[in-house]
């Protein structure tokens, strides 16, 4: 037991030395220290996390993924582990897997009731991942819809031809065929428009940033803002509502759950709206 304790203390000293190197941006030296700590105590998740963070700063994404996975295998509650793994997966354009990891990171922050600034960093990468995922699948959907439209038009034409309401010698289609073809065109046009980028409704956007809400809060004056942006205003500009100029303190802010639910519903149907973030 004494030997085990000595090894653990030695590993911890290497971690502390690594931290000192990290804060001086000496990432290579920090990696060496964390690697030694891992060799001594491979079952300590934070050693893998710290080394992964060095690789993160170096943008060595393959090693970020490797160390993050090792850390999470030991402790699945590491917010930074899921965040860094999500970033690494996004670099590989594995958007769906990246989204899963980033959402797990946000869920862990919410469950801990943390107001950590890291939530903003996670949301920014998550928004990018969701937009890229939409962009990738949107192109595929439009192509499939167009092919399906052509198949339906051909089937409709064949149906009228076989039923005798449309012949090869006809100068033009019958009224019934014309109306059905027009209706068919409208259906497919609406299907494409539903997945086409447009303007996000004003009531879903912050009046300061004009971007879609992430964490909306309402003031006693009845104005809704993005929490992080409003808190920054209170700290740097003054304790007053930016729009009404009424006195305002942080403890007076109340989450606007109705708007938050509306945003979530809108984003679920219009993933392209993540683009503005």
Coordinates of N, CA and C in Angstrom, one line a residue, residues 24-240:
X24 N 2.2 28.0 -19.0 CA 3.2 28.8 -19.7 C 3.2 28.6 -21.2
X25 N 2.2 27.8 -21.7 CA 2.0 27.4 -23.1 C 3.2 26.6 -23.6
X26 N 3.8 25.9 -22.7 CA 4.9 24.9 -23.0 C 4.2 23.5 -23.2
X27 N 3.5 23.4 -24.2 CA 2.6 22.2 -24.3 C 3.4 20.9 -24.5
X28 N 4.5 20.9 -25.2 CA 5.3 19.7 -25.4 C 5.8 19.2 -24.1
X29 N 6.3 20.1 -23.2 CA 6.8 19.7 -21.9 C 5.7 19.2 -21.0
X30 N 4.5 19.9 -21.2 CA 3.4 19.5 -20.4 C 2.9 18.1 -20.8
X31 N 2.9 17.8 -22.0 CA 2.6 16.4 -22.5 C 3.5 15.4 -22.0
X32 N 4.8 15.7 -21.9 CA 5.8 14.8 -21.3 C 5.4 14.5 -19.9
X33 N 5.1 15.5 -19.1 CA 4.8 15.3 -17.7 C 3.5 14.5 -17.5
X34 N 2.5 14.8 -18.3 CA 1.2 14.1 -18.2 C 1.4 12.6 -18.6
X35 N 2.3 12.4 -19.6 CA 2.5 11.1 -20.1 C 3.2 10.2 -19.0
X36 N 4.1 10.8 -18.2 CA 4.7 10.2 -17.1 C 3.7 9.8 -16.0
X37 N 2.8 10.8 -15.8 CA 1.8 10.6 -14.8 C 0.9 9.4 -15.2
X38 N 0.5 9.3 -16.5 CA -0.3 8.3 -17.0 C 0.4 6.9 -16.8
X39 N 1.7 6.9 -17.1 CA 2.5 5.7 -17.0 C 2.5 5.2 -15.6
X40 N 2.5 6.1 -14.6 CA 2.5 5.7 -13.2 C 1.1 5.3 -12.7
X41 N 0.1 6.1 -13.2 CA -1.3 5.8 -12.7 C -2.3 5.9 -13.9
X42 N -2.3 4.9 -14.7 CA -3.2 5.0 -16.0 C -4.7 5.0 -15.7
X43 N -5.1 4.8 -14.5 CA -6.5 4.7 -14.2 C -7.1 6.1 -13.7
X44 N -6.3 7.1 -13.8 CA -6.7 8.4 -13.3 C -7.1 9.3 -14.6
X45 N -8.4 9.5 -14.6 CA -9.0 10.2 -15.8 C -8.4 11.6 -16.1
X46 N -8.2 12.3 -15.0 CA -7.7 13.7 -15.2 C -6.4 13.8 -15.9
X47 N -5.5 12.8 -15.8 CA -4.2 12.8 -16.5 C -4.4 12.7 -18.0
X48 N -5.3 11.8 -18.4 CA -5.6 11.7 -19.8 C -6.3 13.0 -20.3
X49 N -7.2 13.6 -19.5 CA -7.8 14.8 -19.9 C -6.8 15.9 -20.1
X50 N -5.9 16.1 -19.1 CA -4.9 17.1 -19.2 C -4.0 17.0 -20.5
X51 N -3.6 15.8 -20.7 CA -2.8 15.6 -21.9 C -3.6 15.9 -23.2
X52 N -4.9 15.4 -23.2 CA -5.8 15.7 -24.3 C -5.9 17.2 -24.5
X53 N -6.0 18.0 -23.4 CA -6.1 19.4 -23.6 C -4.9 20.1 -24.2
X54 N -3.7 19.5 -24.0 CA -2.5 20.0 -24.6 C -2.6 19.7 -26.1
X55 N -3.1 18.5 -26.5 CA -3.2 18.2 -27.9 C -4.3 19.1 -28.5
X56 N -5.3 19.4 -27.7 CA -6.4 20.3 -28.2 C -5.8 21.7 -28.6
X57 N -5.0 22.2 -27.7 CA -4.3 23.5 -28.0 C -3.4 23.4 -29.2
X58 N -2.9 22.3 -29.5 CA -2.0 22.1 -30.6 C -2.8 21.7 -31.9
X59 N -4.1 21.5 -31.7 CA -5.0 21.1 -32.8 C -4.6 19.8 -33.4
X60 N -4.1 18.9 -32.5 CA -3.7 17.5 -33.0 C -5.0 16.7 -32.7
X61 N -5.9 16.7 -33.6 CA -7.3 16.2 -33.3 C -7.3 14.7 -33.2
X62 N -6.4 13.9 -33.8 CA -6.4 12.5 -33.7 C -6.0 12.1 -32.2
X63 N -5.1 12.8 -31.7 CA -4.6 12.6 -30.3 C -5.6 13.1 -29.3
X64 N -6.3 14.2 -29.6 CA -7.4 14.7 -28.8 C -8.5 13.6 -28.6
X65 N -8.9 13.0 -29.8 CA -9.9 12.0 -29.7 C -9.4 10.8 -28.9
X66 N -8.2 10.4 -29.1 CA -7.7 9.2 -28.4 C -7.7 9.5 -26.8
X67 N -7.2 10.6 -26.4 CA -7.1 10.8 -25.0 C -8.4 11.1 -24.4
X68 N -9.3 11.8 -25.1 CA -10.6 12.1 -24.6 C -11.4 10.8 -24.4
X69 N -11.3 9.8 -25.3 CA -12.0 8.6 -25.2 C -11.4 7.8 -24.0
X70 N -10.1 7.8 -23.8 CA -9.5 7.1 -22.6 C -10.1 7.7 -21.3
X71 N -10.1 9.1 -21.3 CA -10.6 9.8 -20.1 C -12.1 9.4 -19.8
X72 N -12.9 9.5 -20.8 CA -14.3 9.2 -20.7 C -14.6 7.8 -20.3
X73 N -13.7 6.9 -20.7 CA -13.9 5.5 -20.4 C -13.7 5.3 -18.9
X74 N -12.9 6.2 -18.3 CA -12.7 6.1 -16.8 C -13.7 7.0 -16.1
X75 N -14.2 8.0 -16.7 CA -15.2 8.9 -16.0 C -16.0 9.6 -17.1
X76 N -17.2 9.1 -17.3 CA -18.1 9.6 -18.3 C -18.8 10.9 -18.0
X77 N -18.5 11.5 -16.8 CA -19.1 12.7 -16.4 C -18.2 13.9 -16.7
X78 N -17.1 13.8 -17.4 CA -16.2 14.9 -17.7 C -16.8 15.7 -18.8
X79 N -17.2 16.9 -18.5 CA -17.7 17.9 -19.4 C -16.7 18.2 -20.5
X80 N -15.5 18.5 -20.1 CA -14.4 18.8 -21.1 C -14.1 17.6 -22.0
X81 N -14.2 16.4 -21.4 CA -14.0 15.2 -22.2 C -14.9 15.1 -23.4
X82 N -16.2 15.3 -23.1 CA -17.2 15.2 -24.2 C -17.1 16.4 -25.2
X83 N -16.8 17.5 -24.6 CA -16.6 18.7 -25.5 C -15.4 18.5 -26.4
X84 N -14.3 18.1 -25.9 CA -13.1 17.9 -26.8 C -13.3 16.8 -27.8
X85 N -14.0 15.7 -27.3 CA -14.2 14.6 -28.3 C -15.2 15.1 -29.4
X86 N -16.2 15.9 -29.0 CA -17.1 16.4 -30.0 C -16.4 17.3 -31.0
X87 N -15.4 18.1 -30.6 CA -14.6 18.9 -31.5 C -13.8 18.1 -32.4
X88 N -13.2 17.0 -31.9 CA -12.3 16.2 -32.7 C -13.2 15.4 -33.7
X89 N -14.4 15.0 -33.4 CA -15.2 14.3 -34.3 C -15.7 15.2 -35.4
X90 N -16.0 16.5 -35.0 CA -16.5 17.5 -36.0 C -15.4 17.7 -37.0
X91 N -14.1 17.7 -36.6 CA -13.0 17.9 -37.5 C -13.0 16.8 -38.6
X92 N -13.4 15.6 -38.2 CA -13.5 14.4 -39.1 C -14.8 14.4 -39.9
X93 N -15.6 15.5 -39.7 CA -16.9 15.6 -40.4 C -17.9 14.5 -40.0
X94 N -17.7 14.0 -38.8 CA -18.6 13.0 -38.2 C -19.6 13.8 -37.4
X95 N -20.5 14.5 -38.1 CA -21.4 15.5 -37.4 C -22.3 14.9 -36.4
X96 N -23.0 13.8 -36.7 CA -23.9 13.2 -35.9 C -23.3 12.7 -34.5
X97 N -22.1 12.1 -34.6 CA -21.4 11.7 -33.4 C -20.9 12.9 -32.6
X98 N -20.5 13.9 -33.3 CA -20.0 15.2 -32.6 C -21.2 15.8 -31.9
X99 N -22.4 15.8 -32.5 CA -23.5 16.4 -31.9 C -23.9 15.7 -30.6
X100 N -23.8 14.4 -30.6 CA -24.1 13.5 -29.5 C -23.2 13.8 -28.3
X101 N -21.9 14.0 -28.6 CA -21.0 14.3 -27.5 C -21.2 15.7 -26.9
X102 N -21.4 16.7 -27.8 CA -21.5 18.1 -27.4 C -22.8 18.2 -26.6
X103 N -23.9 17.6 -27.0 CA -25.2 17.6 -26.3 C -25.0 17.0 -24.9
X104 N -24.2 15.9 -24.8 CA -23.9 15.3 -23.5 C -23.2 16.3 -22.6
X105 N -22.2 17.0 -23.2 CA -21.5 18.0 -22.4 C -22.4 19.1 -21.8
X106 N -23.3 19.6 -22.7 CA -24.3 20.6 -22.2 C -25.2 20.0 -21.1
X107 N -25.7 18.8 -21.3 CA -26.6 18.2 -20.3 C -25.9 18.1 -19.0
X108 N -24.6 17.7 -19.0 CA -23.8 17.6 -17.7 C -23.7 18.9 -17.1
X109 N -23.5 20.0 -17.8 CA -23.4 21.3 -17.3 C -24.7 21.7 -16.6
X110 N -25.8 21.4 -17.3 CA -27.2 21.8 -16.8 C -27.5 21.1 -15.6
X111 N -27.2 19.8 -15.5 CA -27.5 19.0 -14.3 C -26.7 19.4 -13.1
X112 N -25.5 20.1 -13.4 CA -24.7 20.6 -12.2 C -25.1 22.1 -11.9
X113 N -26.1 22.6 -12.6 CA -26.5 24.0 -12.5 C -25.4 25.0 -12.6
X114 N -24.4 24.7 -13.5 CA -23.3 25.5 -13.6 C -23.5 26.6 -14.6
X115 N -23.0 27.8 -14.3 CA -23.1 28.9 -15.3 C -21.7 29.1 -15.9
X116 N -21.0 28.0 -16.0 CA -19.7 28.0 -16.6 C -19.7 28.6 -18.0
X117 N -18.6 29.5 -18.2 CA -18.5 30.1 -19.5 C -18.3 29.1 -20.6
X118 N -17.9 27.9 -20.2 CA -17.7 26.8 -21.2 C -19.0 26.5 -22.0
X119 N -20.1 26.7 -21.4 CA -21.4 26.5 -22.0 C -21.5 27.2 -23.4
X120 N -21.0 28.4 -23.4 CA -21.0 29.2 -24.6 C -20.1 28.6 -25.7
X121 N -18.9 28.1 -25.2 CA -18.0 27.4 -26.2 C -18.6 26.2 -26.8
X122 N -19.3 25.4 -25.9 CA -19.9 24.2 -26.3 C -21.0 24.5 -27.3
X123 N -21.9 25.5 -27.0 CA -23.0 25.8 -27.8 C -22.5 26.2 -29.2
X124 N -21.4 27.0 -29.2 CA -20.9 27.5 -30.5 C -20.5 26.4 -31.4
X125 N -19.8 25.4 -30.9 CA -19.4 24.2 -31.7 C -20.6 23.3 -32.0
X126 N -21.5 23.2 -31.1 CA -22.7 22.4 -31.3 C -23.6 23.0 -32.5
X127 N -23.7 24.3 -32.4 CA -24.4 25.0 -33.5 C -23.8 24.8 -34.9
X128 N -22.5 24.8 -34.9 CA -21.7 24.6 -36.2 C -22.0 23.2 -36.6
X129 N -21.9 22.2 -35.7 CA -22.1 20.8 -36.0 C -23.5 20.6 -36.6
X130 N -24.5 21.2 -35.9 CA -25.9 20.9 -36.4 C -26.1 21.6 -37.7
X131 N -25.5 22.7 -38.0 CA -25.7 23.4 -39.3 C -25.0 22.6 -40.4
X132 N -23.8 22.1 -40.1 CA -23.1 21.3 -41.1 C -23.8 20.0 -41.4
X133 N -24.4 19.4 -40.3 CA -25.2 18.2 -40.5 C -26.4 18.4 -41.3
X134 N -27.1 19.6 -41.1 CA -28.3 20.0 -41.9 C -27.8 20.2 -43.3
X135 N -26.7 20.9 -43.5 CA -26.3 21.2 -44.9 C -26.0 20.0 -45.7
X136 N -25.3 19.0 -45.0 CA -25.0 17.8 -45.7 C -26.2 17.0 -46.1
X137 N -27.2 16.9 -45.2 CA -28.4 16.1 -45.5 C -29.4 16.8 -46.3
X138 N -29.4 18.2 -46.2 CA -30.3 19.0 -47.0 C -30.1 18.8 -48.5
X139 N -28.8 18.7 -48.9 CA -28.5 18.5 -50.3 C -29.0 17.2 -50.8
X140 N -28.8 16.2 -49.9 CA -29.3 14.8 -50.2 C -30.9 14.8 -50.3
X141 N -31.5 15.5 -49.4 CA -33.0 15.5 -49.4 C -33.5 16.2 -50.6
X142 N -32.9 17.3 -51.0 CA -33.4 18.1 -52.2 C -33.3 17.2 -53.4
X143 N -32.2 16.5 -53.5 CA -32.0 15.6 -54.7 C -33.0 14.5 -54.7
X144 N -33.3 13.9 -53.5 CA -34.3 12.8 -53.4 C -35.7 13.3 -53.7
X145 N -36.0 14.5 -53.2 CA -37.3 15.1 -53.5 C -37.5 15.4 -55.0
X146 N -36.5 15.9 -55.6 CA -36.5 16.2 -57.1 C -36.8 14.9 -57.9
X147 N -36.0 13.9 -57.5 CA -36.2 12.6 -58.2 C -37.6 12.0 -58.0
X148 N -38.1 12.2 -56.7 CA -39.5 11.7 -56.4 C -40.5 12.5 -57.2
X149 N -40.3 13.8 -57.3 CA -41.2 14.6 -58.1 C -41.3 14.1 -59.5
X150 N -40.2 13.9 -60.1 CA -40.2 13.4 -61.5 C -40.8 12.1 -61.7
X151 N -40.6 11.2 -60.7 CA -41.3 9.9 -60.7 C -42.8 10.0 -60.6
X152 N -43.2 10.9 -59.7 CA -44.7 11.1 -59.6 C -45.3 11.7 -60.8
X153 N -44.6 12.7 -61.4 CA -45.1 13.3 -62.6 C -45.2 12.3 -63.7
X154 N -44.2 11.4 -63.9 CA -44.3 10.4 -64.9 C -45.4 9.4 -64.6
X155 N -45.6 9.0 -63.3 CA -46.7 8.1 -63.0 C -48.0 8.7 -63.2
X156 N -48.2 10.0 -63.0 CA -49.4 10.7 -63.2 C -49.7 10.8 -64.7
X157 N -48.7 11.1 -65.5 CA -48.9 11.1 -66.9 C -49.3 9.7 -67.5
X158 N -48.6 8.7 -67.0 CA -48.9 7.3 -67.4 C -50.4 6.9 -67.1
X159 N -50.8 7.3 -65.8 CA -52.1 7.0 -65.4 C -53.2 7.6 -66.3
X160 N -53.0 8.8 -66.7 CA -54.0 9.5 -67.5 C -53.9 8.9 -68.9
X161 N -52.7 8.6 -69.4 CA -52.6 8.0 -70.7 C -53.3 6.6 -70.8
X162 N -53.1 5.8 -69.8 CA -53.7 4.4 -69.7 C -55.2 4.5 -69.5
X163 N -55.7 5.5 -68.8 CA -57.1 5.6 -68.6 C -57.9 6.3 -69.7
X164 N -57.1 6.8 -70.7 CA -57.7 7.4 -71.9 C -58.0 8.9 -71.8
X165 N -57.6 9.5 -70.6 CA -57.9 10.9 -70.5 C -56.7 11.8 -71.0
X166 N -55.7 11.1 -71.5 CA -54.6 11.8 -72.1 C -54.0 10.8 -73.2
X167 N -54.0 11.4 -74.4 CA -53.5 10.5 -75.6 C -52.3 11.2 -76.2
X168 N -51.5 10.4 -77.0 CA -50.3 10.9 -77.6 C -50.6 12.0 -78.6
X169 N -51.9 12.0 -79.1 CA -52.2 13.0 -80.2 C -52.8 14.2 -79.6
X170 N -53.0 14.2 -78.2 CA -53.6 15.4 -77.6 C -52.7 16.6 -77.7
X171 N -53.3 17.7 -78.0 CA -52.6 19.0 -78.1 C -52.0 19.4 -76.8
X172 N -52.8 19.2 -75.7 CA -52.5 19.5 -74.4 C -53.2 18.6 -73.4
X173 N -52.8 18.7 -72.1 CA -53.4 17.8 -71.1 C -54.8 18.2 -70.8
X174 N -55.6 17.3 -70.3 CA -57.0 17.6 -69.9 C -56.9 18.5 -68.7
X175 N -58.1 19.1 -68.3 CA -58.1 20.0 -67.2 C -57.8 19.2 -65.9
X176 N -58.3 18.0 -65.8 CA -58.0 17.2 -64.6 C -56.5 16.9 -64.4
X177 N -55.9 16.5 -65.5 CA -54.5 16.2 -65.5 C -53.7 17.5 -65.1
X178 N -54.1 18.6 -65.7 CA -53.4 19.9 -65.5 C -53.5 20.3 -64.0
X179 N -54.7 20.1 -63.4 CA -54.9 20.5 -62.0 C -54.1 19.6 -61.1
X180 N -54.1 18.3 -61.4 CA -53.4 17.3 -60.6 C -51.9 17.6 -60.6
X181 N -51.4 17.9 -61.8 CA -49.9 18.2 -62.0 C -49.6 19.5 -61.2
X182 N -50.4 20.5 -61.3 CA -50.2 21.7 -60.6 C -50.1 21.5 -59.1
X183 N -51.1 20.7 -58.6 CA -51.1 20.3 -57.1 C -49.9 19.6 -56.7
X184 N -49.5 18.6 -57.6 CA -48.3 17.9 -57.3 C -47.0 18.8 -57.2
X185 N -47.0 19.7 -58.1 CA -45.8 20.7 -58.1 C -45.8 21.5 -56.8
X186 N -47.0 21.9 -56.4 CA -47.1 22.7 -55.1 C -46.6 21.9 -53.9
X187 N -47.0 20.6 -53.9 CA -46.6 19.8 -52.7 C -45.1 19.7 -52.6
X188 N -44.5 19.4 -53.8 CA -43.0 19.3 -53.7 C -42.3 20.6 -53.5
X189 N -42.8 21.7 -54.1 CA -42.2 23.0 -53.8 C -42.3 23.3 -52.4
X190 N -43.4 23.1 -51.7 CA -43.5 23.3 -50.3 C -42.6 22.5 -49.5
X191 N -42.4 21.2 -49.9 CA -41.4 20.3 -49.2 C -40.0 20.9 -49.2
X192 N -39.6 21.4 -50.4 CA -38.3 22.0 -50.5 C -38.2 23.3 -49.7
X193 N -39.2 24.1 -49.8 CA -39.2 25.4 -49.1 C -39.1 25.2 -47.6
X194 N -39.7 24.2 -47.0 CA -39.6 23.9 -45.6 C -38.2 23.7 -45.1
X195 N -37.3 23.3 -46.0 CA -35.9 23.1 -45.6 C -35.0 24.1 -46.3
X196 N -35.5 25.2 -46.6 CA -34.7 26.3 -47.3 C -34.5 27.4 -46.3
X197 N -33.2 27.9 -46.1 CA -32.9 28.9 -45.1 C -33.7 30.2 -45.4
X198 N -34.1 30.9 -44.3 CA -34.8 32.1 -44.4 C -34.5 33.0 -43.2
X199 N -35.4 33.9 -42.9 CA -35.2 34.7 -41.7 C -35.9 34.1 -40.5
X200 N -35.1 34.1 -39.4 CA -35.7 33.6 -38.1 C -36.6 34.7 -37.6
X201 N -37.8 34.3 -37.1 CA -38.7 35.3 -36.6 C -38.1 36.2 -35.5
X202 N -38.4 37.5 -35.5 CA -37.8 38.4 -34.6 C -38.0 38.0 -33.1
X203 N -39.1 37.5 -32.8 CA -39.4 37.2 -31.3 C -38.5 36.1 -30.8
X204 N -37.9 35.3 -31.7 CA -36.9 34.3 -31.3 C -35.5 34.8 -31.2
X205 N -35.3 36.1 -31.5 CA -33.9 36.6 -31.5 C -33.7 37.6 -30.4
X206 N -32.5 37.7 -29.9 CA -32.1 38.7 -28.9 C -32.1 40.1 -29.6
X207 N -32.5 41.1 -28.8 CA -32.6 42.4 -29.3 C -31.2 43.1 -29.3
X208 N -30.2 42.5 -28.7 CA -28.9 43.0 -28.8 C -28.0 42.4 -29.9
X209 N -28.0 41.1 -30.0 CA -27.2 40.4 -31.0 C -28.0 40.1 -32.3
X210 N -29.3 40.1 -32.2 CA -30.2 39.8 -33.3 C -30.0 38.3 -33.8
X211 N -29.4 37.5 -32.9 CA -29.2 36.1 -33.2 C -30.2 35.3 -32.4
X212 N -30.5 34.1 -32.8 CA -31.5 33.2 -32.2 C -31.1 32.9 -30.8
X213 N -32.1 32.9 -29.8 CA -31.8 32.7 -28.4 C -31.2 31.3 -28.1
X214 N -30.3 31.3 -27.1 CA -29.8 30.1 -26.5 C -30.3 29.9 -25.1
X215 N -30.2 31.0 -24.3 CA -30.6 31.0 -22.9 C -31.3 32.3 -22.6
X216 N -32.6 32.4 -23.1 CA -33.3 33.7 -23.0 C -33.7 34.0 -21.5
X217 N -33.6 35.2 -21.1 CA -34.1 35.7 -19.8 C -34.9 36.9 -20.0
X218 N -35.9 37.1 -19.2 CA -36.8 38.3 -19.3 C -36.5 39.2 -18.1
X219 N -36.6 40.5 -18.3 CA -36.3 41.5 -17.3 C -37.7 42.0 -16.7
X220 N -37.7 42.7 -15.6 CA -38.9 43.2 -15.1 C -39.6 44.1 -16.0
X221 N -38.9 44.7 -17.0 CA -39.5 45.6 -18.0 C -40.3 44.8 -19.1
X222 N -40.1 43.5 -19.1 CA -40.8 42.6 -20.0 C -40.0 42.4 -21.3
X223 N -38.7 42.8 -21.3 CA -37.9 42.6 -22.5 C -37.0 41.3 -22.3
X224 N -37.0 40.5 -23.4 CA -36.2 39.3 -23.3 C -34.9 39.4 -24.0
X225 N -33.8 38.9 -23.4 CA -32.4 39.0 -23.9 C -31.7 37.7 -23.8
X226 N -30.6 37.5 -24.5 CA -29.7 36.4 -24.3 C -29.0 36.6 -23.0
X227 N -29.0 35.6 -22.1 CA -28.5 35.8 -20.7 C -27.0 36.3 -20.8
X228 N -26.1 35.6 -21.5 CA -24.7 35.9 -21.4 C -24.5 37.3 -21.9
X229 N -25.2 37.7 -23.0 CA -25.0 39.1 -23.5 C -25.5 40.1 -22.5
X230 N -26.6 39.9 -21.9 CA -27.2 40.9 -21.0 C -26.3 41.0 -19.7
X231 N -25.7 39.9 -19.2 CA -24.8 39.9 -18.1 C -23.6 40.7 -18.4
X232 N -23.1 40.5 -19.6 CA -21.9 41.3 -20.1 C -22.2 42.8 -20.1
X233 N -23.4 43.1 -20.5 CA -23.9 44.5 -20.5 C -23.9 45.1 -19.1
X234 N -24.5 44.3 -18.2 CA -24.6 44.7 -16.8 C -23.2 44.9 -16.2
X235 N -22.3 44.1 -16.5 CA -20.9 44.2 -15.9 C -20.1 45.4 -16.5
X236 N -20.2 45.5 -17.9 CA -19.3 46.5 -18.5 C -20.0 47.9 -18.8
X237 N -21.3 47.9 -18.9 CA -21.9 49.2 -19.2 C -22.6 49.8 -18.0
X238 N -23.4 49.0 -17.4 CA -24.2 49.5 -16.2 C -25.4 48.7 -15.8
X239 N -25.9 48.9 -14.6 CA -27.0 48.1 -14.1 C -28.4 48.7 -14.6
X240 N -28.6 48.6 -15.9 CA -29.9 49.1 -16.4 C -30.3 48.3 -17.6

